[in-house]
PDB file of C-alpha atoms in Angstrom:
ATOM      1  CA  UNK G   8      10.681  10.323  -1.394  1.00 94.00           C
ATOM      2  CA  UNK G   9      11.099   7.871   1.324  1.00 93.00           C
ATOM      3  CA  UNK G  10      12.572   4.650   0.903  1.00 94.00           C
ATOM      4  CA  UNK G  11      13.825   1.861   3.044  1.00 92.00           C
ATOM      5  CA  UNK G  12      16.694   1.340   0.274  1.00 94.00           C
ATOM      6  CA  UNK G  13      19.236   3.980  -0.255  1.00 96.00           C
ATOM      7  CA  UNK G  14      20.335   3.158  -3.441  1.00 97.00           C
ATOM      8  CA  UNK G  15      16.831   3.284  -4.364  1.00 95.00           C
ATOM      9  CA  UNK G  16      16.828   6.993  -3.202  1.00 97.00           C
ATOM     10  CA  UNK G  17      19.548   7.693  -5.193  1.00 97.00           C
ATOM     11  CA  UNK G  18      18.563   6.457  -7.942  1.00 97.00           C
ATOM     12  CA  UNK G  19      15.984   8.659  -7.639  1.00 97.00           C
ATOM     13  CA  UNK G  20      18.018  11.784  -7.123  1.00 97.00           C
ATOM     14  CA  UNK G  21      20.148  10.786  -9.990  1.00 97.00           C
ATOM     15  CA  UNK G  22      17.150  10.456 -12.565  1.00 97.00           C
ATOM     16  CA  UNK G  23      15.131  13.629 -11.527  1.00 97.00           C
ATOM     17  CA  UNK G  24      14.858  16.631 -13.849  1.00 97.00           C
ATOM     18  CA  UNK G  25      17.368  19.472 -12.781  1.00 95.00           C
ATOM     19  CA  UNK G  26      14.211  22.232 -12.506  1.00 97.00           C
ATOM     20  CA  UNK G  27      12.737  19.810  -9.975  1.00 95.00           C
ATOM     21  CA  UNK G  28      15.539  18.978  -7.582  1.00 94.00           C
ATOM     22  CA  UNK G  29      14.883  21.309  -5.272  1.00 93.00           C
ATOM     23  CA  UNK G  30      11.680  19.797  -4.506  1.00 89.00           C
ATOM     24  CA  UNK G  31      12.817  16.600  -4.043  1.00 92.00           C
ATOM     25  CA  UNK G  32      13.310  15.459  -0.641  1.00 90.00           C
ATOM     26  CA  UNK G  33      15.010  12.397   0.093  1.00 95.00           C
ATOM     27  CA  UNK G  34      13.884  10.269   3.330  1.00 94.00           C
ATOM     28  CA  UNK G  35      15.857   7.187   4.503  1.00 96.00           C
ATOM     29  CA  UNK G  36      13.628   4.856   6.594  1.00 96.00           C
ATOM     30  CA  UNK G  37      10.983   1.996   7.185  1.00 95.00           C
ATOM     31  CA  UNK G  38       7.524   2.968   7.027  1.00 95.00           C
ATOM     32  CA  UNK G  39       5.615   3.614   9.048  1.00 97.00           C
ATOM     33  CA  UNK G  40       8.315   4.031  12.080  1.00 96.00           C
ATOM     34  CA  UNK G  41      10.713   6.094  10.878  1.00 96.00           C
ATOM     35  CA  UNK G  42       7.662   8.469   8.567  1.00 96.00           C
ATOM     36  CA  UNK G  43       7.410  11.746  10.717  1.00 94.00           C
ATOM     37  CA  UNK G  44       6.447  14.620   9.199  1.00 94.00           C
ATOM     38  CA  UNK G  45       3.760  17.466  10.047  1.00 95.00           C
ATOM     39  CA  UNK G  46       1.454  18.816   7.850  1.00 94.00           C
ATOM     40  CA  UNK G  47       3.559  19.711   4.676  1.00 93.00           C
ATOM     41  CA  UNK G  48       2.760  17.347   2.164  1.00 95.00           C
ATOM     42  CA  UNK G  49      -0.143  18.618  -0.216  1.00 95.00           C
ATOM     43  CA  UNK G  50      -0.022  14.812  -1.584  1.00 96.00           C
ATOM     44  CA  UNK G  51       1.481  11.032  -0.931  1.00 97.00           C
ATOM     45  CA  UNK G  52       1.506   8.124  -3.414  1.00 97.00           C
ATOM     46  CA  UNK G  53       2.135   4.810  -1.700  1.00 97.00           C
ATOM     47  CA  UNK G  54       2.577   2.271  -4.505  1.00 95.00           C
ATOM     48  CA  UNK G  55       2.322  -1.716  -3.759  1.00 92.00           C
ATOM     49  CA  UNK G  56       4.347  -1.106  -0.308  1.00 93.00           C
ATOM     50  CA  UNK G  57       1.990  -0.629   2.018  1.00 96.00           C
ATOM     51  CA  UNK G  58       0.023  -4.393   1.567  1.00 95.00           C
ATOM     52  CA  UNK G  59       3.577  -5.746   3.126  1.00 95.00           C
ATOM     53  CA  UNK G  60       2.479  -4.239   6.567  1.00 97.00           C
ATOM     54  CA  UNK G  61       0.638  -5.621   9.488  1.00 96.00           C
ATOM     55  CA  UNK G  62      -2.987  -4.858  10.017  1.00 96.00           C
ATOM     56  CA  UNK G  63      -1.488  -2.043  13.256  1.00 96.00           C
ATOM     57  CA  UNK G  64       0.943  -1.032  10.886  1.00 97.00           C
ATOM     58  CA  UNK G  65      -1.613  -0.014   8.162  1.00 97.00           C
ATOM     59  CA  UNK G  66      -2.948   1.593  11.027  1.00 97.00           C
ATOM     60  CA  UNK G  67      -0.111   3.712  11.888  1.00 97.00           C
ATOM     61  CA  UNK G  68       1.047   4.078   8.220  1.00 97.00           C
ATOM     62  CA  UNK G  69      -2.835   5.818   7.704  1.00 98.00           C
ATOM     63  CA  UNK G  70      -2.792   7.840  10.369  1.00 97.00           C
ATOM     64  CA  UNK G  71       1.255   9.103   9.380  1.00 97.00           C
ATOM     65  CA  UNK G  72       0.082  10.060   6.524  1.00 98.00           C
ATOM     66  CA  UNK G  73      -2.772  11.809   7.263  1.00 98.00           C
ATOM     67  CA  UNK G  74      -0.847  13.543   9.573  1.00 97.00           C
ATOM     68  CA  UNK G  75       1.803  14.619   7.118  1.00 97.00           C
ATOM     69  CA  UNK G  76      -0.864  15.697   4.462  1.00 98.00           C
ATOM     70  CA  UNK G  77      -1.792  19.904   4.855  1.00 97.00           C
ATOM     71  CA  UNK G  78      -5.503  20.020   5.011  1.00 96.00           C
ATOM     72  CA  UNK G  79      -7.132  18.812   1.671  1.00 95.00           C
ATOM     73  CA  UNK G  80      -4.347  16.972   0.710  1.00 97.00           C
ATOM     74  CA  UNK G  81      -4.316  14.012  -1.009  1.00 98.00           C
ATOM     75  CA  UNK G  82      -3.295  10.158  -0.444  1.00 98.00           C
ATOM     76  CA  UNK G  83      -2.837   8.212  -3.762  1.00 98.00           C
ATOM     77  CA  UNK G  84      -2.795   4.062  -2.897  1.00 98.00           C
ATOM     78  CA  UNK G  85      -2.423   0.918  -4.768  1.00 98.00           C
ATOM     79  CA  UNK G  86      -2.013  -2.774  -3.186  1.00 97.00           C
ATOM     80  CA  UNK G  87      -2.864  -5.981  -3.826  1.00 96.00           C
ATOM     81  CA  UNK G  88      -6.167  -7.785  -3.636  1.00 98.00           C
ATOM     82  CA  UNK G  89      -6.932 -11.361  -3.241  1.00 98.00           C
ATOM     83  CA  UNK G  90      -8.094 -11.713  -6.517  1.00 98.00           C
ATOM     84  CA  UNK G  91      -4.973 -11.554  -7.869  1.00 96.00           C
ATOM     85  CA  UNK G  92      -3.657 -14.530 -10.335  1.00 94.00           C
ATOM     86  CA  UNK G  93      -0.668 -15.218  -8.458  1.00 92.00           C
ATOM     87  CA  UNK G  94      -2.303 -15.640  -5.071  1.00 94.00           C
ATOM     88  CA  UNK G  95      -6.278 -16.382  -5.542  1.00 96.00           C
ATOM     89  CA  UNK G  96      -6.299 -19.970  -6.283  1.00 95.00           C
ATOM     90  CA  UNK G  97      -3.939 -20.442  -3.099  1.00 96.00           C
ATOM     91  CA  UNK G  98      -6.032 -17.728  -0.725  1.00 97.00           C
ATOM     92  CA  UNK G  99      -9.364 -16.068  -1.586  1.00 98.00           C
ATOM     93  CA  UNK G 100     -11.422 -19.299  -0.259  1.00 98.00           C
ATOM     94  CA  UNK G 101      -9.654 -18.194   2.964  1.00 98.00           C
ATOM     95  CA  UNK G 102      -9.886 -14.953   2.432  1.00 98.00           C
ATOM     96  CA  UNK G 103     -13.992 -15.106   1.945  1.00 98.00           C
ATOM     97  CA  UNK G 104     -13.957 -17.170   5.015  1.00 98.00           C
ATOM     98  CA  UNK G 105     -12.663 -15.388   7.246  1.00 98.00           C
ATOM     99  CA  UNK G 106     -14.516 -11.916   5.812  1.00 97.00           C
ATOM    100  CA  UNK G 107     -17.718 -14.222   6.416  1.00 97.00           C
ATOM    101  CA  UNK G 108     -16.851 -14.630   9.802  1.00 97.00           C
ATOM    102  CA  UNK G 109     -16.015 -10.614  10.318  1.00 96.00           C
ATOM    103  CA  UNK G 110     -12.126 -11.456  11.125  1.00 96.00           C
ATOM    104  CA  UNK G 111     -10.488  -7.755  11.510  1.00 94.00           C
ATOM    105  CA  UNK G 112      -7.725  -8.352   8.804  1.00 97.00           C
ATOM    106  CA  UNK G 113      -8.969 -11.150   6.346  1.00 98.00           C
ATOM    107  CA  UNK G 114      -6.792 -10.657   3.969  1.00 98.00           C
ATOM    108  CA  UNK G 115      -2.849 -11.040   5.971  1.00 98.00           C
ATOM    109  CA  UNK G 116      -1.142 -13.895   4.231  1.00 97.00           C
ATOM    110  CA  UNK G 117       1.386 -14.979   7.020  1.00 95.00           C
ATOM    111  CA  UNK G 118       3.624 -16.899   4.393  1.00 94.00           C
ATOM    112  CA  UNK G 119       2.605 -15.747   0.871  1.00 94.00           C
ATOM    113  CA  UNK G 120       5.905 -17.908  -0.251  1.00 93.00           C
ATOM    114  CA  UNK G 121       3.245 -21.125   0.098  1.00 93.00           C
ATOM    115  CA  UNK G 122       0.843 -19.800  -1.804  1.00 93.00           C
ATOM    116  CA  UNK G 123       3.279 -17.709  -4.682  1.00 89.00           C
ATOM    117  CA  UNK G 124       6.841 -18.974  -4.239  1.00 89.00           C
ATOM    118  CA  UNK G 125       8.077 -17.363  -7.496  1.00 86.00           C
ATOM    119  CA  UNK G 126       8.395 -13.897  -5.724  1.00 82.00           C
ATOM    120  CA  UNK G 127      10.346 -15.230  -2.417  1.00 89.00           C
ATOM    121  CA  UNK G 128      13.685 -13.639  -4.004  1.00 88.00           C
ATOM    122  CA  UNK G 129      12.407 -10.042  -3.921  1.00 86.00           C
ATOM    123  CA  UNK G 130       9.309  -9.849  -1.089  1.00 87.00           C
ATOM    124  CA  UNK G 131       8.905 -10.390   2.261  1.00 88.00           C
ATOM    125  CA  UNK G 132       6.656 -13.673   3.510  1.00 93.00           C
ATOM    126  CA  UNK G 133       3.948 -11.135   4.753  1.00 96.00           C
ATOM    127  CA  UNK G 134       1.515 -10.013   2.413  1.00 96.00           C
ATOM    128  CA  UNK G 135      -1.657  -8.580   3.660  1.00 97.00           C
ATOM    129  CA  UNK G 136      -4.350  -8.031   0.434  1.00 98.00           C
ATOM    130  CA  UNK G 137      -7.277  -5.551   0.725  1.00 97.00           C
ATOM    131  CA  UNK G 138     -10.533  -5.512  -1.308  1.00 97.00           C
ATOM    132  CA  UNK G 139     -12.457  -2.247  -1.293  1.00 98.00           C
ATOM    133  CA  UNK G 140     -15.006  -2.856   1.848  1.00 96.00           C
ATOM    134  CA  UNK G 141     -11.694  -2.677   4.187  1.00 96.00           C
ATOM    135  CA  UNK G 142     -10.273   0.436   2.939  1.00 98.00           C
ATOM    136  CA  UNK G 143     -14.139   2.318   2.895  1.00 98.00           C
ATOM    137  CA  UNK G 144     -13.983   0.707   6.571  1.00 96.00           C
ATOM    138  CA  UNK G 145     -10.959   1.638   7.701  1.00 96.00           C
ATOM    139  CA  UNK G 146     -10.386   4.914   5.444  1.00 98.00           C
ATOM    140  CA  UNK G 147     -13.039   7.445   7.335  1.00 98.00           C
ATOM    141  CA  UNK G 148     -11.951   6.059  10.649  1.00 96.00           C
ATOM    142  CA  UNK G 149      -8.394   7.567  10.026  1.00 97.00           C
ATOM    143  CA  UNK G 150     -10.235  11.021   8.592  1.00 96.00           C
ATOM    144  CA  UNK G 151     -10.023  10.342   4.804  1.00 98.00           C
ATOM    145  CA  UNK G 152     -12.549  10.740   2.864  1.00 98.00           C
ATOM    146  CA  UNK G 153     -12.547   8.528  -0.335  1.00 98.00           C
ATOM    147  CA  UNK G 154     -12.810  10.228  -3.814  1.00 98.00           C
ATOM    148  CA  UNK G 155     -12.454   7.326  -6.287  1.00 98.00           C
ATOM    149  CA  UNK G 156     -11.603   3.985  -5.244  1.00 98.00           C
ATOM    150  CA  UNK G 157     -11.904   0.990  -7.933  1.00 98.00           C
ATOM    151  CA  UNK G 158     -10.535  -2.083  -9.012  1.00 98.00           C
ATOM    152  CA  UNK G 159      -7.997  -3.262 -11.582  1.00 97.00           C
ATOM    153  CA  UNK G 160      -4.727  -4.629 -12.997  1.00 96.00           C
ATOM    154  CA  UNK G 161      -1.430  -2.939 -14.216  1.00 94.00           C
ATOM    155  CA  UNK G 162      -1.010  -3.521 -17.890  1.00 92.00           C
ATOM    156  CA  UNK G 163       2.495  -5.547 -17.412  1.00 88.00           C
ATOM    157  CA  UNK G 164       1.538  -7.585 -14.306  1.00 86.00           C
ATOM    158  CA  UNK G 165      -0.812 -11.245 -14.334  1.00 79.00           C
ATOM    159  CA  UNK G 166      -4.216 -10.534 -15.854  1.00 87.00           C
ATOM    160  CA  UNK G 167      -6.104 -10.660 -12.998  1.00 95.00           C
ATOM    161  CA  UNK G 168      -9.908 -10.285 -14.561  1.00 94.00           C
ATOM    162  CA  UNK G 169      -9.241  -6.744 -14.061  1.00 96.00           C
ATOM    163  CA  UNK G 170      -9.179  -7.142 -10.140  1.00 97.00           C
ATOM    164  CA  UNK G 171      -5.635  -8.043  -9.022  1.00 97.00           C
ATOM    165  CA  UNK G 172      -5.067  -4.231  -7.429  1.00 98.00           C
ATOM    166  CA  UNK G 173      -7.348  -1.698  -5.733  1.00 98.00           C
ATOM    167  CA  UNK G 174      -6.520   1.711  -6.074  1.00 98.00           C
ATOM    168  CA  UNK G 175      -8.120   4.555  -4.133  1.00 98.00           C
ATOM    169  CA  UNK G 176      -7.566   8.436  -4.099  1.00 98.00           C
ATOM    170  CA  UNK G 177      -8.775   9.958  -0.869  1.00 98.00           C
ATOM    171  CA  UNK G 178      -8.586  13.554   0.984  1.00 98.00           C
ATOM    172  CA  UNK G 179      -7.567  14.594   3.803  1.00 98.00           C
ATOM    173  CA  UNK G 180     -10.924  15.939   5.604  1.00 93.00           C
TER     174      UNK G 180
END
C-alpha cells in the first residue's frame, strides 16, 4: 500500500487479516515521485487518486506503474469523468470545447472549488477528469493494453446517469 498519509497506512496495517500481513507492504510517499519499484507487483489498484494529478504526472504515474507491474500484470483504475453531477453543469461545456479543439488534457479543472465548493475541506483545487477516448489514447502509448474499460457510478456517490467514473482494467504488454 502506498499512501501519502501515514495514519492512513496504519490504519491499514491495523485492519488487515493476520494470515495476510506478511504480504502487506506499507509505502510512505506522494505519487508518482516517491513510487519506485521494479517489476514485482503482479497487480495495482489506483482508486479516485490519480484524477488529482497533472496531465505529466499521469504521465509519470502510468509509466511507474507499468514499470512496477511483472510482465502481464495488471493495473486496476477508477477516476472521475466530467459527467459527473457535482462538476458537469459547472465544466463539461468546457470540457467538450476544448476536446473539439484537440487540447492535450481537456479535462484539468485548475480550481474545481468554483465549480464544486462542497468538497474544498477534503480535496485539492486540481482535479483533472478523464472520459474513455483519453485513457485508450494515452493507455497503449505507456504499453498497456486495455481489457475492459467502461463507464459508471459508485452506488453511494451522486447519481451521475451512470457516467460520473470510468473504470478500466488493463495489462501490462
Amino acid at each position: 500500500a502506498f499512501d501519502l498519509d501515514e495514519n492512513h497506512l496504519k490504519i491499514l496495517a491495523s485492519n488487515t487479516q493476520k494470515e495476510y500481513i506478511d504480504n502487506l507492504y506499507l509505502m510512505k510517499g506522494e505519487f508518482p515521485y516517491d513510487f519506485s519499484i521494479e517489476n514485482k507487483l503482479g497487480s495495482v489498484l489506483a482508486s479516485r487518486i490519480m484524477h488529482f494529478l497533472e496531465g505529466r504526472d499521469f504521465v509519470t504515474g502510468l509509466k511507474k506503474i507499468y514499470n512496477a507491474l511483472t510482465d502481464q500484470g495488471k493495473f486496476y483504475f477508477t477516476s472521475v469523468t466530467p459527467y459527473h453531477a457535482a462538476i458537469k453543469d459547472g465544466f463539461l461545456d468546457e470540457y467538450k470545447k476544448r476536446k473539439s479543439r484537440g487540447d492535450m488534457w481537456p479535462g484539468k479543472i485548475e480550481n474545481q472549488w468554483l465549480i464544486n465548493p462542497k468538497h474544498k475541506k477534503y480535496v485539492h483545487s486540481l482535479l483533472h477528469v478523464f472520459d474513455i477516448s483519453e485513457l485508450e489514447t494515452l493507455l497503449p502509448k505507456c504499453g498497456f493494453k486495455i481489457e475492459d474499460i467502461s463507464l459508471f457510478d459508485y452506488p453511494n456517490d451522486t447519481k451521475s446517469e451512470g457516467k460520473g467514473h470510468v473504470g478500466f482494467v488493463a495489462k501490462k504488454i
